[in-house]
Structure formats: C-alpha cells, structure tokens
Coordinates of C-alpha atoms in Angstrom, one line a residue:
M1 CA -84.3 -84.9 39.1
Y2 CA -86.7 -84.5 36.6
E3 CA -90.4 -82.9 37.2
V4 CA -92.7 -84.9 35.2
D5 CA -96.6 -83.7 34.7
L6 CA -98.5 -87.1 35.2
R7 CA -102.0 -87.4 34.5
P8 CA -104.0 -88.9 37.9
R9 CA -104.2 -92.9 37.2
P10 CA -106.7 -95.3 38.7
K11 CA -105.7 -96.6 42.5
K12 CA -103.6 -100.0 42.2
H13 CA -102.8 -99.3 38.6
K14 CA -99.2 -99.1 37.4
T15 CA -98.3 -97.9 34.5
K16 CA -95.6 -100.0 32.9
S17 CA -92.6 -97.8 31.0
H18 CA -90.6 -99.6 28.8
F19 CA -87.5 -97.7 27.7
V20 CA -85.9 -98.7 24.2
K21 CA -82.0 -98.6 25.0
Q22 CA -78.8 -99.7 23.7
R23 CA -75.6 -100.8 25.8
V24 CA -73.1 -98.4 24.9
E25 CA -69.7 -100.0 25.8
V26 CA -67.1 -98.0 24.9
I27 CA -68.0 -94.6 24.7
T28 CA -69.9 -94.2 28.2
N29 CA -69.8 -90.5 28.8
G30 CA -72.3 -89.3 26.7
D31 CA -75.4 -87.0 27.6
L32 CA -77.8 -90.4 26.4
S33 CA -76.8 -92.9 28.5
I34 CA -76.8 -90.2 31.8
I35 CA -80.3 -89.0 30.3
N36 CA -81.2 -92.7 30.2
R37 CA -80.4 -93.9 33.4
E38 CA -81.4 -91.0 35.3
L39 CA -85.1 -90.9 33.5
A40 CA -85.4 -94.5 34.5
V41 CA -84.3 -94.2 37.7
Q42 CA -86.7 -91.1 38.8
L43 CA -89.9 -92.6 37.1
A44 CA -89.2 -95.9 39.0
K45 CA -89.5 -93.5 42.5
L46 CA -93.4 -93.0 41.2
S47 CA -95.6 -95.1 42.9
N48 CA -97.7 -95.7 39.6
V49 CA -94.8 -96.7 37.2
E50 CA -93.2 -99.8 37.1
V51 CA -89.9 -99.5 34.8
S52 CA -88.1 -101.4 32.4
V53 CA -84.9 -100.7 30.4
F54 CA -84.4 -102.5 27.2
L55 CA -80.9 -103.2 26.5
L56 CA -78.9 -105.4 24.3
Q57 CA -76.4 -106.7 27.1
C58 CA -75.8 -106.4 30.7
S59 CA -73.7 -107.9 33.9
E60 CA -75.3 -109.5 37.1
E61 CA -73.7 -106.3 38.7
D62 CA -75.9 -103.9 35.8
R63 CA -79.4 -105.9 36.8
N64 CA -78.5 -105.9 40.7
N65 CA -78.0 -102.2 40.9
A66 CA -80.7 -101.7 38.5
A67 CA -83.0 -103.5 41.0
S68 CA -81.8 -101.3 43.6
H69 CA -83.5 -98.4 42.1
D70 CA -86.8 -100.8 41.1
V71 CA -85.8 -100.7 37.4
Q72 CA -85.7 -104.0 35.5
L73 CA -83.6 -104.9 32.8
V74 CA -84.7 -106.9 29.7
V75 CA -82.2 -108.3 26.9
P76 CA -83.6 -109.1 23.9
E77 CA -83.0 -112.7 21.5
M78 CA -79.9 -111.8 19.7
L79 CA -80.8 -112.9 15.7
P80 CA -77.8 -114.5 13.5
G81 CA -77.3 -111.9 10.9
M82 CA -79.4 -109.2 12.4
N83 CA -78.3 -105.8 13.2
P84 CA -77.4 -106.2 17.3
V85 CA -79.6 -102.6 17.9
D86 CA -82.2 -103.8 15.6
C87 CA -82.9 -106.6 17.9
L88 CA -84.5 -104.1 20.4
M89 CA -87.7 -104.1 18.1
F90 CA -88.4 -107.5 18.9
V91 CA -90.4 -108.0 22.8
P92 CA -90.3 -111.2 24.7
D93 CA -93.2 -112.6 25.0
G94 CA -95.5 -112.0 28.1
H95 CA -93.9 -108.4 28.5
V96 CA -96.6 -106.1 29.0
M97 CA -96.3 -102.3 28.6
D98 CA -98.5 -99.3 28.7
C99 CA -95.9 -97.0 27.5
V100 CA -92.5 -97.0 25.3
V101 CA -89.9 -93.7 26.0
G102 CA -87.4 -94.3 22.6
H103 CA -84.3 -92.0 22.3
G104 CA -83.6 -91.0 19.1
V105 CA -83.4 -92.4 15.7
T106 CA -80.7 -95.0 16.5
L107 CA -83.1 -95.9 19.7
G108 CA -86.3 -94.7 18.2
R109 CA -86.4 -96.4 14.8
Q110 CA -87.5 -99.8 16.6
V111 CA -90.6 -98.2 18.3
P112 CA -92.7 -97.9 15.2
V113 CA -92.6 -101.9 14.4
I114 CA -93.1 -103.0 18.2
R115 CA -96.1 -100.4 18.0
K116 CA -97.5 -102.8 15.4
H117 CA -97.8 -105.8 17.7
H118 CA -98.6 -104.0 21.3
Q119 CA -100.6 -101.4 22.1
Y120 CA -99.2 -98.7 24.3
K121 CA -98.4 -95.0 24.4
W122 CA -94.9 -93.2 22.8
I123 CA -92.8 -91.0 24.2
Q124 CA -89.9 -89.7 22.0
V125 CA -86.8 -88.5 23.7
V126 CA -84.6 -86.1 21.5
H127 CA -81.3 -85.4 22.4
T128 CA -79.5 -84.0 19.3
A129 CA -80.5 -81.4 16.5
P130 CA -78.3 -82.9 13.5
E131 CA -79.0 -79.7 11.7
D132 CA -77.3 -77.9 14.1
F133 CA -74.3 -79.5 13.1
G134 CA -74.3 -79.5 9.6
M135 CA -71.5 -76.3 9.8
Y136 CA -68.8 -79.0 11.2
K137 CA -69.6 -82.3 9.9
S138 CA -71.5 -84.1 6.3
I139 CA -74.6 -81.3 6.0
S140 CA -76.2 -84.3 3.8
Q141 CA -75.7 -86.3 6.9
G142 CA -77.1 -84.2 9.4
E143 CA -80.1 -83.2 7.1
Q144 CA -80.8 -87.3 6.4
L145 CA -80.9 -87.5 10.2
Q146 CA -82.9 -84.5 10.9
K147 CA -85.6 -85.8 8.8
T148 CA -85.8 -89.3 10.0
E149 CA -85.5 -87.7 13.8
V150 CA -89.1 -85.0 13.2
A151 CA -90.7 -88.4 11.3
L152 CA -90.4 -90.4 14.7
C153 CA -91.4 -87.3 16.5
E154 CA -94.8 -86.9 14.4
K155 CA -95.6 -90.4 15.0
A156 CA -95.0 -90.3 18.3
D157 CA -97.7 -89.4 21.3
Q158 CA -95.4 -87.1 23.2
V159 CA -91.8 -85.5 22.4
V160 CA -90.0 -85.0 25.0
A161 CA -86.8 -82.5 24.3
I162 CA -83.5 -82.5 26.8
G163 CA -83.4 -78.6 27.5
P164 CA -84.7 -75.1 26.2
K165 CA -82.5 -74.9 23.2
L166 CA -83.9 -78.6 21.8
A167 CA -87.4 -77.9 22.6
D168 CA -87.7 -74.4 20.6
A169 CA -86.1 -75.9 17.9
Y170 CA -88.3 -79.0 17.6
K171 CA -91.5 -76.6 18.1
R172 CA -90.1 -75.1 14.8
Y173 CA -90.0 -78.2 13.0
L174 CA -93.1 -79.6 14.1
V175 CA -95.1 -76.7 13.3
C176 CA -96.3 -77.6 10.0
S177 CA -97.5 -81.3 11.3
K178 CA -99.4 -79.5 14.0
K179 CA -97.7 -81.4 16.3
D180 CA -95.4 -78.6 18.0
H181 CA -97.7 -78.5 20.8
N182 CA -96.6 -82.2 21.9
V183 CA -93.1 -81.0 22.5
L184 CA -92.1 -80.9 26.6
D185 CA -89.1 -79.2 27.8
L186 CA -87.3 -81.2 30.1
T187 CA -84.3 -79.7 31.4
P188 CA -82.3 -81.6 34.2
G189 CA -81.7 -80.4 37.3
I190 CA -79.0 -81.1 40.2
F191 CA -77.8 -84.5 40.6
S192 CA -78.3 -85.2 44.2
E193 CA -75.8 -88.0 44.3
F194 CA -73.0 -85.3 43.7
L195 CA -74.5 -82.7 46.1
D196 CA -71.9 -84.4 49.4
V197 CA -68.8 -83.7 47.3
E198 CA -67.0 -81.0 49.2
Q199 CA -64.5 -78.8 47.3
A200 CA -61.6 -78.0 48.5
I201 CA -61.2 -74.5 50.3
E202 CA -57.4 -73.8 50.1
E203 CA -55.6 -72.3 47.2
R204 CA -53.5 -74.9 45.5
R205 CA -50.1 -74.4 43.3
T206 CA -51.9 -75.0 39.8
F207 CA -55.5 -74.4 38.5
S208 CA -56.5 -77.5 37.1
V209 CA -59.0 -76.8 34.2
L210 CA -61.3 -79.7 33.4
I211 CA -62.6 -80.4 30.2
I212 CA -64.6 -83.9 29.8
G213 CA -64.9 -85.1 26.0
S214 CA -64.2 -87.9 23.3
G215 CA -62.5 -86.4 20.1
D216 CA -63.6 -89.4 18.2
S217 CA -63.1 -87.2 15.1
W218 CA -61.7 -84.1 14.0
E219 CA -65.3 -82.6 13.3
D220 CA -66.1 -83.6 16.8
F221 CA -62.9 -81.8 18.3
I222 CA -63.9 -78.5 16.8
L223 CA -67.2 -78.9 17.5
K224 CA -67.0 -79.2 21.0
G225 CA -64.5 -76.9 21.2
Y226 CA -61.3 -79.0 22.4
D227 CA -58.8 -76.4 20.6
L228 CA -60.2 -73.3 21.9
A229 CA -60.0 -75.1 25.6
A230 CA -56.0 -75.4 24.6
R231 CA -55.5 -71.9 22.9
A232 CA -57.3 -69.8 26.1
I233 CA -54.6 -72.0 28.4
A234 CA -52.1 -71.0 26.0
E235 CA -53.1 -67.7 26.1
L236 CA -53.1 -66.8 29.7
E237 CA -49.3 -67.3 29.4
D238 CA -48.8 -68.7 32.7
E239 CA -47.9 -72.5 33.6
I240 CA -49.7 -72.4 36.9
Y241 CA -53.0 -73.2 34.1
Q242 CA -53.2 -76.7 33.8
L243 CA -55.7 -78.3 31.3
K244 CA -57.3 -81.9 32.0
F245 CA -58.8 -83.4 29.2
V246 CA -60.9 -86.4 30.2
G247 CA -62.5 -88.9 27.7
A248 CA -59.8 -89.6 25.1
P249 CA -60.7 -92.8 23.4
R250 CA -58.7 -95.8 23.7
G251 CA -55.5 -96.3 22.1
K252 CA -55.7 -92.0 20.7
R253 CA -54.4 -90.3 23.8
D254 CA -51.0 -89.4 22.2
E255 CA -52.8 -88.6 19.0
I256 CA -55.3 -86.4 21.3
A257 CA -52.6 -84.9 23.3
E258 CA -50.7 -83.8 19.7
I259 CA -53.5 -82.3 18.5
L260 CA -53.9 -80.0 21.7
L261 CA -50.6 -79.4 21.8
R262 CA -50.5 -77.2 18.8
R263 CA -52.6 -75.1 19.9
G264 CA -50.0 -73.5 21.9
I265 CA -50.4 -75.1 25.3
H266 CA -47.1 -76.4 26.6
H267 CA -46.3 -80.1 27.3
S268 CA -46.1 -79.9 31.1
Q269 CA -49.6 -77.9 31.3
L270 CA -51.4 -81.2 29.6
T271 CA -53.0 -84.1 30.8
V272 CA -55.4 -85.8 28.6
C273 CA -56.6 -89.4 29.8
S274 CA -59.8 -91.8 30.0
F275 CA -63.0 -91.5 30.7
N276 CA -64.8 -93.8 33.8
D277 CA -68.5 -92.6 34.0
R278 CA -68.5 -94.8 37.4
R279 CA -70.4 -92.3 39.8
E280 CA -67.6 -92.3 42.9
V281 CA -64.7 -91.9 40.0
L282 CA -66.7 -88.8 38.7
A283 CA -67.1 -87.4 42.1
N284 CA -63.3 -87.9 43.1
L285 CA -62.2 -86.0 39.7
F286 CA -64.6 -83.2 40.7
C287 CA -62.5 -82.8 43.7
E288 CA -58.9 -83.1 42.2
V289 CA -60.1 -80.1 39.8
D290 CA -60.9 -76.4 40.3
L291 CA -63.1 -75.5 37.6
A292 CA -65.2 -77.2 34.5
I293 CA -65.4 -75.9 31.4
M294 CA -67.6 -76.7 28.2
P295 CA -66.4 -74.3 25.1
S296 CA -68.7 -76.4 22.5
R297 CA -69.4 -74.3 19.4
T298 CA -73.0 -75.7 19.4
E299 CA -74.2 -78.4 22.4
E300 CA -78.2 -79.5 22.7
F301 CA -77.4 -79.7 26.6
G302 CA -74.2 -80.4 28.0
V303 CA -75.0 -83.0 31.1
N304 CA -71.2 -83.4 32.0
A305 CA -71.0 -79.9 33.1
L306 CA -74.2 -80.0 35.3
E307 CA -73.0 -82.7 36.8
A308 CA -69.7 -80.6 37.6
L309 CA -71.8 -77.7 39.0
S310 CA -73.9 -80.5 41.1
A311 CA -70.7 -81.2 42.8
G312 CA -70.1 -77.4 43.7
L313 CA -67.5 -77.1 41.2
P314 CA -67.4 -73.6 39.2
V315 CA -68.3 -74.0 35.6
L316 CA -68.1 -71.8 32.4
V317 CA -70.3 -73.2 29.4
S318 CA -70.6 -72.2 25.9
G319 CA -73.6 -69.5 25.8
N320 CA -74.6 -72.0 22.1
S321 CA -76.0 -74.7 24.4
G322 CA -78.6 -76.1 26.1
F323 CA -77.4 -75.7 29.5
G324 CA -75.9 -72.2 28.9
E325 CA -79.6 -70.8 28.2
A326 CA -81.4 -72.6 31.3
L327 CA -78.1 -71.4 33.3
K328 CA -79.4 -67.6 32.3
E329 CA -82.8 -67.9 33.6
V330 CA -81.1 -68.8 37.6
P331 CA -79.6 -65.9 39.4
F332 CA -76.3 -65.3 38.6
G333 CA -76.2 -68.0 36.0
S334 CA -75.3 -65.6 33.4
E335 CA -71.6 -65.1 35.5
C336 CA -70.9 -69.2 34.0
V337 CA -72.3 -68.4 30.4
I338 CA -69.7 -67.2 27.5
D339 CA -71.2 -65.7 24.5
S340 CA -67.6 -66.0 22.5
E341 CA -65.9 -68.2 20.4
D342 CA -62.5 -66.2 21.2
P343 CA -60.1 -68.0 23.4
K344 CA -59.0 -64.5 25.0
D345 CA -62.3 -63.9 26.6
W346 CA -62.0 -67.8 27.9
A347 CA -59.1 -67.1 29.1
R348 CA -60.2 -63.8 30.6
K349 CA -62.9 -65.8 32.6
I350 CA -60.7 -68.9 33.6
K351 CA -58.6 -65.9 35.4
A352 CA -61.5 -64.2 36.9
V353 CA -62.5 -68.2 38.7
R354 CA -58.6 -68.7 39.5
Q355 CA -58.7 -65.1 41.5
K356 CA -61.9 -65.4 43.4
K357 CA -61.6 -66.6 47.2
R358 CA -62.8 -70.4 47.2
S359 CA -65.9 -70.3 50.1
N360 CA -67.2 -73.4 51.9

C-alpha cells in the first residue's frame, strides 16, 4: 500500500522500527488508527525491518492479529497519577530500537523524552494541519497545536505527511527552519484487503448514499460537511435517495438524526448508526450501499473514502481534501471530485452516479 524509499542496509541487519501509538477504544474510525495499522503492517513486510507498536492496552486477540503480520505489540507500565498517554514515553527496559515513528502532537510529544535516553532516528508523521480548522473551530487552539506540531517536525529527522495537501502545507511551515526538504509525501494507495469485494450489478429500488463520520461536536459536523450531505439528498426531492450516516458516537444517534432532519431530508430517507472498523464489517457495508461521499469543507486526506474506492464503490469527495487532490492526478479521477460547497452541485453529481449503468 505504501512505497517507502529505504537506504540499503548491511546484510543480516534488521532495522527496529518503533511506533508510539495510543489505543483508541471509543472512536476507532479516524485516519490515525488506520494509517498506524497499515504503515506498521507494510513496513513489517520488509525483510530488514522489525516493527513494534507501543500502545496503552491490547487484548490477546490484538497480539495474535499483530503477530500474524510480524508486528509486536508493546504496552508500557501505567504509573499512578500520570496521564496514560504520557506513559508512552517510558520504554520497557531492554527494548531496542533504531527508529521511532511519532504521530501528531498527542502521539509525538513523547518522542523527544524517549530520545534523551536512547539513540535512534525519529520519523514524525503528520495527519492534520490544525491551522486549517481555524475557520470552524477555536482559532487560538488551532494556532497553538500548529506551533507544537511544527516544533516537533523541526526536531525530527524525517517528516512524513499523509497526502499531497499536507505535504505542501508542512513544506511551507518548515521553510524558515530549512527543514522543508525533510518532508515526504506519503499518499496511501488502494487497500488490497478490499479488492475482493463484489459490488451489485443489478439496479436496486433505492439508492443508498454512505457518509462515514463521528459528529462529536457541532464544529466537526460543519467541518466534515454532514449538513451538506443531508441538504444534497433533500435537494433531489426523491425518496429513492437514502442517506446512511455511519459513525454516531454512543448515545448520540437520535441527536445526530435530529440535526440532519433539520436540513430538509425526510426521516424515511435517513439511517444513523454506529461505526465498526472490523475489516469484514466494513467490506459488507461497502456492498450494502451504492455510493460513498466525503463532502468535507476541509480534509487533510480522507482514508475512509479511499477504503470505499478500494472496494469498487463509487465515491464523490471534496476538492479541498488530500484525497481529492490525489484523485485529480490519476486518469478520470477528477470525475469523483467536487470543488463546491453548494448542495445543488452535490445533488447533481449524486444523481449522475445513480444514472450511470452499473458494470462488473
């Protein structure tokens, strides 16, 4: 899935890559958890690399699953009174590593502390540009997160940005410190695990449009364009079109449904449910629906949309996203990209997808 340029190493020497990672129990559908998992699995396929993932907790099933991909899971000691995430800075005695991969601020701030006691290379993976969210969230909070993220990148040996949009942003942020040449654009490719998914070739009575999200806050709701999705379906004025919102937090399904219904969509056209990131469950979901959309007003990449595309599902994505920028670079990819926040434009494209003849 990833193409990584690695320098040749002496024979029989295995690089030990170490991931600082937090186990997210409640919301597991973010780009971070997907990228973490896939990057670890793909690196472990290299004959000269050993991969361990440092996380707060895991089950025996998690360990067995990781072991099947030649990945080791490492859990730190939980110290009383300390923020659990900060316990990730305490590497178990005897754990040897040549390289540590940090992710963002939350899962990257531990790396400088670990580095004081261990000699290794530091790769900092960036998934977000908090400054971009300033229009929709707290500007001061976004600026502070941005400063911290950039400061971590300046100290790292290599910066990996997920997708072209983030790569361009961080090259600009790091020009003044002359670290812009350290930024690598890592654009995810097709997920091979979804290639065997078979889409229906017969027309259905209804046309189901999928949107995967969370709706944790009103700001997220607007940022991710969930309101735009509901308004686009309402714009079509035809109950054949159905909207399936997957990712409602526990206890918030009714609240999210009510917000979407206020955007003009009829209750008979709306389904709101929780998210399950198990690969077989996702594969089934991609078979059940007819189209996946990502109408985000801004989005660093958009891995869920890439997963849907990998399963052969038609997708429509925002032009203001890393995935949208990447699609524009491939033949016919621009047909899947919408450079508009007008629900009428999204409605027209949704209708066009439905009218297109299905094929094997």
